[in-house]
Amino acid sequence: MNLSFRSKLLGLVATAGFALAALVLASAIIAQRVEGHLDDIRQHYLPKVGLRPQLQGQFERIQRAFQDAVAASDRDKLAGTVELKKEFLQQLAASSDAVEPGLAASLGQAVEDFHAQALVVSRQLIAGETGETVVAKMSEMQARQTRVAELLDKATVFDKAELTNAFAATAEAQRFGTQLRLALGVASLVVVFLLSLWISRDMLRGMTSLTAGFGRFGKGDFAAAIPIVSRDEWGDLARQANQMAVSLQRLESERRRVDWLKTAQSALSEQLRGELEPRQVAERAVSMLCRYLECPVGALYSLDADGALQLLGKHALSSSEGLQTFRLGEGLVGQAALQTEIMVVDAPEGQLRVTSALAAGSPRSIALVPLLRIGKVTGILELASLQPWNPAATELLGSVRETLAIALEVARSRAELRALLAKTQRQAEELTRAGAYKSQFLANMSHELRTPLNAILGFTQLLHEGEVGPLTEQQSEFLGNVLTSGRHLLRLINDVLDLAKVESGKLDFRPESIDLDQTIGEVCAILRTTAVERQVRVEITVDPAIGRVVLDPARLKQVLYNYLSNALKFSPAGSVVTVGAVPEGADLFRLEVRDTGAGIQPEDLSRLFVEFQQLDAGATKKHAGTGLGLALTKRIVEAQGGTVGVRSTPGAGSVFHAVLPRRTKGEPLPAMARPIVTVNVGAPTVLVVEDNASDQALIVESLTRAGYSVHTAATGAQALVRLRETDFDAITLDLLLPDMSGVEVLQQIRDEDCNANVPVIVLTVVAEKGAVAGFRVTDILAKPLDTGALLNALQRAGVTPQRRGAVLVVDDDEGSLKLMEATLERSGYDTICRKDGEAALQAAAESPLIAVVLDLIMPRLDGFEFLERFRRTESGRSTPVIVWTVKDLTKHDQARLRETAQAVVMKGNEGATALLRELDAFLPRRQAS
């Protein structure tokens, strides 16, 4: 009988399933019988075990209830006995399965009779009745009580022998079930074991033959097939394995062929690696293919631009053998170039000799391989073999000929590229020189354009402000137009120069920690006049979560100025422009300017941020501008690692935004070195000796505002140290100091050689002159201090805040000198003007100076050299220097100026006003007389 392995397994499983089902069925029947015995025990015997004490206890509670009611002479308590009787009867009814119905009925009636008799007797006793009648009824009640006890015992008694027999029957049923299950289990195991042994024998025979066969196949031996020992699945598996062996044999042969081809292709690619010349490519390729295909000689011809095949590389071919050039169609080589198929011919006798030191012979076949590139022949590879030509060699040559053609083309292109690169390098050197010329031109143009324009703006502002005489209304209007046009021209020049610096990568950024809300407010303040003229309200909303940012404040203001000025320009009267800043992730923030103008058409959005592009360009344009503002904004933002963009709805307005990093790369530049705010160069110096911080701050602020230089000391010891180091013009002294009294300090001041005769103004809580009797003091002032009284006391002592020196202005431009001279004199400063550094140094040596205003671009001695030499002089070490220039400062320039100058002011829209603000920060103005 031919059964499949699957059928055998199914038979084994079915047998095991049948045995299991029999076991389960037998177990179920036996369990049902055991459960029947147990149910009988639970229903008839177990309830009686606990029923008797329960009923007896309930009956005793009824009796005690009657006794308690009689003892208390309380008829109301007799009602409780009715409830107890009902509970007894309910409990008896619930145990109907454990008590015979007849006994249960008799017991219930006996309880009813007892309760009725007891109720009558209890009422008589409570009422106080006595006599034989009561005694008789009590006897009858006790008889009924005895009747209840007898019936209760009879109803709840059970036969222990019957319970024992019930448990014995249950145990017998379990033993029988166990024996039956054991018998069925053993029989099932025997049957399953026999079936498994039968199946395993056939399976092991088939597995043994398959294992041996697969072992041979794994070693690459496909000659012997696997014997088929059965007609089941193992036999089918053996037949499929034999078919697989045949396929693997074919695949192995194909793999070896492919490996042979890939090895050759890899070797050829390795030979062609590197930056090779065309002749090197040809020589290496021919030599490698000759060695791999065992061809003694070979040559490679390349098709030139004239259509001739030139010998480019050869292997084992002497110079006297073979032609150097073939025309198309000439000879076998020329003929092979006219077709794309590989040509193999028998070599003619005696035409070509292959010689070595030991032997000589003639080749038997020649292969001519057209090298193809995009379907076109670019060369011919010729190989000669001493053996009959192998078709596998033709396949190999067909697979590598395009690679070889590409390598030759790349080598030729590389050679041409080298020549072009050399030419480009020469041109790059010329462009570098041109870039240097351009940078020099931009620097010169920056100086030559902005310097005279700055003078024009400065003098025009002086005229406009009426400093040279009163103006008519028309003259004031004309001068205002000149100022507006000049400032517009200066902004245009600055934008063009900034754009050129961005394109050349020379735009420097000077990041520092800034308050974003304050910076936006400053820009809005600059454009406040424009907003008022346009009747546009500007609102500022800055998210506090942004905090302080580290950016170049000037460039940030430039970006915001361009956005906000455009928004004001295109917003209608009565509208609102909103400037906002919100976080953009953890490291960025978004700056937005929202207007409610006409909006921008979708097709015009791409023209924004493009140099010299304006949406209303042409003769009919309504708004002024050059189209550089947004383009420069984009370049500045992107140079700091940010992005710009716009979204607009025609008729509703536009929103321009810039996403900037909260902290630009690199550390913030340190702030420009500035002197202490309480130092006024050239002014009298006052030492304030005061330990109270608030009083000290009040005195310092008052004296500084009045034009004095101020030093402070909080203790007597500090004051004495200062007095030994510095000469002072006056001293204010508090008498109550933490380390010593003011009187002791005053005594030591007068005993010292230095500052012994300096005027001393005593400050005390009680202005009592007796406190400093015997000491020379100028005045005594009471606290709280009246700052006016202090200033008057200094005036009476002859210490007045008149500066002793002039401001030296150094600039090679005559117009700038005149502008600065007029501006400073109008502000109460004495000035000395010099046009070159040497003359300025001489003037500094001859005259006392309180400050220097310096231009950096000058002939012969420039501003940096002047600063270096000026700082080496005795008077130049502490004199404030303010740089006033149009020069675009590099990072190196900024670093040098931070060490030698107090401030840098760019010549620009504000003329000399910005410089005057910086000067006033160091030197409070003298009141004009």
Coordinates of N, CA and C in Angstrom, one line a residue, residues 446-448 450-452 454 808-814 816-817 820 834-837 840 852-859 861-867 881-889 897 903-907 915:
S446 N 34.1 105.2 -1.7 CA 33.5 105.4 -0.4 C 34.0 106.7 0.2
H447 N 35.3 106.9 0.1 CA 35.8 108.1 0.7 C 35.5 109.3 -0.1
E448 N 35.7 109.2 -1.4 CA 35.6 110.4 -2.3 C 34.1 110.8 -2.4
R450 N 31.5 109.9 -0.1 CA 30.8 110.2 1.2 C 31.4 111.4 1.9
T451 N 32.7 111.7 1.7 CA 33.3 112.8 2.4 C 32.8 114.2 2.0
P452 N 32.7 114.5 0.7 CA 32.1 115.8 0.3 C 30.6 115.8 0.6
N454 N 29.1 114.3 3.0 CA 29.0 114.6 4.4 C 29.1 116.1 4.8
L808 N 40.8 118.8 19.5 CA 41.6 118.8 18.3 C 40.9 118.0 17.2
V809 N 40.6 118.6 16.0 CA 40.0 118.0 14.9 C 41.0 117.7 13.8
V810 N 41.2 116.4 13.4 CA 42.2 116.0 12.4 C 41.5 115.4 11.2
D811 N 41.5 116.1 10.1 CA 40.8 115.6 8.9 C 41.4 116.3 7.7
D812 N 41.7 115.5 6.6 CA 42.3 116.1 5.4 C 41.3 116.8 4.5
D813 N 40.0 116.7 4.8 CA 39.0 117.3 4.0 C 38.7 118.7 4.6
E814 N 38.9 119.7 3.7 CA 38.7 121.1 4.2 C 37.2 121.3 4.6
S816 N 35.0 119.1 5.8 CA 34.7 118.5 7.0 C 35.3 119.2 8.2
L817 N 36.5 119.8 8.0 CA 37.1 120.6 9.1 C 36.3 121.8 9.4
M820 N 33.0 120.7 11.2 CA 33.2 120.3 12.6 C 33.6 121.5 13.5
R834 N 43.4 120.6 12.2 CA 44.6 120.3 11.4 C 44.3 119.3 10.3
K835 N 45.0 119.5 9.2 CA 44.7 118.7 8.0 C 45.5 117.5 7.8
D836 N 46.6 117.3 8.6 CA 47.4 116.1 8.5 C 47.8 115.6 9.9
G837 N 48.3 114.4 10.0 CA 48.7 113.9 11.3 C 49.9 114.5 11.9
A840 N 48.9 117.7 13.5 CA 48.1 117.4 14.6 C 48.9 117.0 15.8
V852 N 40.0 114.5 21.1 CA 40.5 114.5 19.7 C 39.4 113.9 18.8
V853 N 39.1 114.6 17.7 CA 38.2 114.0 16.7 C 39.0 113.7 15.5
L854 N 39.1 112.4 15.0 CA 40.1 111.9 14.1 C 39.4 111.2 12.9
D855 N 39.9 111.6 11.7 CA 39.6 110.9 10.5 C 40.7 109.8 10.3
L856 N 40.3 108.6 9.7 CA 41.3 107.6 9.5 C 42.0 107.7 8.2
I857 N 41.3 108.2 7.2 CA 41.9 108.2 5.8 C 42.5 109.6 5.6
M858 N 43.9 109.6 5.7 CA 44.6 110.9 5.4 C 45.9 110.6 4.7
P859 N 46.4 111.5 3.9 CA 47.7 111.3 3.2 C 48.9 111.2 4.2
L861 N 50.5 110.4 6.9 CA 50.3 109.8 8.2 C 48.8 109.5 8.4
D862 N 48.4 108.3 8.3 CA 46.9 108.0 8.5 C 46.5 108.0 9.9
G863 N 45.2 107.8 10.2 CA 44.7 107.9 11.5 C 45.2 106.8 12.5
F864 N 45.5 105.6 12.0 CA 46.0 104.5 12.9 C 47.4 104.9 13.3
E865 N 48.3 105.4 12.4 CA 49.6 105.8 12.8 C 49.6 107.0 13.8
F866 N 48.7 107.9 13.5 CA 48.5 109.1 14.4 C 48.2 108.6 15.8
L867 N 47.2 107.6 15.9 CA 46.8 107.1 17.2 C 47.9 106.5 18.0
V881 N 39.6 109.9 22.4 CA 39.7 110.0 20.9 C 38.4 109.4 20.3
I882 N 37.8 110.3 19.5 CA 36.6 109.8 18.8 C 36.9 109.8 17.3
V883 N 36.8 108.6 16.7 CA 37.0 108.4 15.3 C 35.8 108.8 14.5
W884 N 36.0 109.7 13.5 CA 34.9 110.2 12.6 C 35.4 110.0 11.2
T885 N 34.8 108.9 10.6 CA 35.3 108.5 9.3 C 34.3 107.9 8.4
V886 N 34.6 107.8 7.1 CA 33.7 107.1 6.1 C 34.3 105.7 5.8
K887 N 35.5 105.4 6.4 CA 36.1 104.1 6.0 C 35.3 102.9 6.5
D888 N 35.2 101.9 5.7 CA 34.6 100.6 6.1 C 35.6 99.8 6.9
L889 N 35.3 99.7 8.2 CA 36.2 99.1 9.1 C 36.2 97.5 9.0
L897 N 41.1 99.7 17.0 CA 40.5 100.9 17.6 C 39.9 100.7 19.0
A903 N 35.4 105.8 20.8 CA 34.1 105.7 20.1 C 34.5 105.8 18.6
V904 N 33.6 105.2 17.8 CA 33.7 105.3 16.3 C 32.4 105.8 15.8
V905 N 32.4 106.9 15.0 CA 31.2 107.5 14.4 C 31.4 107.6 12.9
M906 N 30.4 107.0 12.2 CA 30.5 107.0 10.8 C 29.9 108.3 10.2
K907 N 30.6 108.9 9.3 CA 30.1 110.1 8.6 C 28.9 109.7 7.8
L915 N 28.4 112.6 16.1 CA 29.7 112.8 16.8 C 29.6 113.7 18.0

